[in-house]
Amino acid sequence: MGTSEAASNAEICHHFYLQYVVLIMQSVSEIPGNQSLAKFADLSVHLLVDRHPS
């Protein structure tokens, strides 16, 4: 029971973290001159999605 509870908590954390990163990406991409940071955020999202197949 403890392991499944931990797994669901990890899923919830991962879901909210993805939303957080996307929010950062959107706000960063609206600021001119921050393309490199936006690319880094985009890359981190791809890495997260690849590591956590849904």
PDB file of C-alpha atoms in Angstrom:
ATOM      1  CA  MET A   1       0.000   0.000   0.000  1.00  0.00           C
ATOM      2  CA  GLY A   2       2.806   2.389   0.845  1.00  0.00           C
ATOM      3  CA  THR A   3       4.497   1.915  -2.521  1.00  0.00           C
ATOM      4  CA  SER A   4       1.355   2.578  -4.562  1.00  0.00           C
ATOM      5  CA  GLU A   5       0.646   5.643  -2.452  1.00  0.00           C
ATOM      6  CA  ALA A   6       4.173   6.903  -3.090  1.00  0.00           C
ATOM      7  CA  ALA A   7       3.769   6.223  -6.813  1.00  0.00           C
ATOM      8  CA  SER A   8       0.550   8.223  -7.012  1.00  0.00           C
ATOM      9  CA  ASN A   9       2.184  11.056  -5.064  1.00  0.00           C
ATOM     10  CA  ALA A  10       5.057  11.034  -7.543  1.00  0.00           C
ATOM     11  CA  GLU A  11       2.584  11.191 -10.439  1.00  0.00           C
ATOM     12  CA  ILE A  12       0.820  14.166  -8.839  1.00  0.00           C
ATOM     13  CA  CYS A  13       4.119  15.946  -8.191  1.00  0.00           C
ATOM     14  CA  HIS A  14       5.283  15.262 -11.746  1.00  0.00           C
ATOM     15  CA  HIS A  15       1.991  16.584 -13.163  1.00  0.00           C
ATOM     16  CA  PHE A  16       2.186  19.825 -11.202  1.00  0.00           C
ATOM     17  CA  TYR A  17       5.889  20.206 -11.973  1.00  0.00           C
ATOM     18  CA  LEU A  18       5.158  19.940 -15.697  1.00  0.00           C
ATOM     19  CA  GLN A  19       2.460  22.620 -15.378  1.00  0.00           C
ATOM     20  CA  TYR A  20       4.939  24.786 -13.469  1.00  0.00           C
ATOM     21  CA  VAL A  21       7.624  24.405 -16.148  1.00  0.00           C
ATOM     22  CA  VAL A  22       5.127  25.148 -18.925  1.00  0.00           C
ATOM     23  CA  LEU A  23       4.025  28.275 -17.052  1.00  0.00           C
ATOM     24  CA  ILE A  24       7.665  29.380 -16.796  1.00  0.00           C
ATOM     25  CA  MET A  25       8.172  28.656 -20.496  1.00  0.00           C
ATOM     26  CA  GLN A  26       5.171  30.780 -21.444  1.00  0.00           C
ATOM     27  CA  SER A  27       6.207  33.726 -19.284  1.00  0.00           C
ATOM     28  CA  VAL A  28       9.859  33.482 -20.373  1.00  0.00           C
ATOM     29  CA  SER A  29       9.037  33.273 -24.073  1.00  0.00           C
ATOM     30  CA  GLU A  30       7.096  36.553 -23.818  1.00  0.00           C
ATOM     31  CA  ILE A  31      10.261  38.361 -22.709  1.00  0.00           C
ATOM     32  CA  PRO A  32      12.526  39.275 -25.661  1.00  0.00           C
ATOM     33  CA  GLY A  33      16.127  38.164 -25.309  1.00  0.00           C
ATOM     34  CA  ASN A  34      15.370  35.087 -23.207  1.00  0.00           C
ATOM     35  CA  GLN A  35      15.252  32.562 -26.034  1.00  0.00           C
ATOM     36  CA  SER A  36      18.086  30.473 -24.570  1.00  0.00           C
ATOM     37  CA  LEU A  37      16.236  30.091 -21.265  1.00  0.00           C
ATOM     38  CA  ALA A  38      13.073  29.170 -23.138  1.00  0.00           C
ATOM     39  CA  LYS A  39      15.004  26.544 -25.107  1.00  0.00           C
ATOM     40  CA  PHE A  40      16.426  25.144 -21.869  1.00  0.00           C
ATOM     41  CA  ALA A  41      12.940  24.933 -20.322  1.00  0.00           C
ATOM     42  CA  ASP A  42      11.625  23.272 -23.476  1.00  0.00           C
ATOM     43  CA  LEU A  43      14.464  20.738 -23.369  1.00  0.00           C
ATOM     44  CA  SER A  44      13.822  19.955 -19.693  1.00  0.00           C
ATOM     45  CA  VAL A  45      10.145  19.327 -20.477  1.00  0.00           C
ATOM     46  CA  HIS A  46      11.089  16.902 -23.253  1.00  0.00           C
ATOM     47  CA  LEU A  47      13.479  15.093 -20.905  1.00  0.00           C
ATOM     48  CA  LEU A  48      10.783  14.821 -18.225  1.00  0.00           C
ATOM     49  CA  VAL A  49       8.170  13.548 -20.661  1.00  0.00           C
ATOM     50  CA  ASP A  50      10.614  11.005 -22.072  1.00  0.00           C
ATOM     51  CA  ARG A  51      11.526   9.772 -18.587  1.00  0.00           C
ATOM     52  CA  HIS A  52       7.897   9.534 -17.427  1.00  0.00           C
ATOM     53  CA  PRO A  53       5.792   7.916 -20.176  1.00  0.00           C
ATOM     54  CA  SER A  54       2.112   8.405 -19.447  1.00  0.00           C
TER      55      SER A  54
END
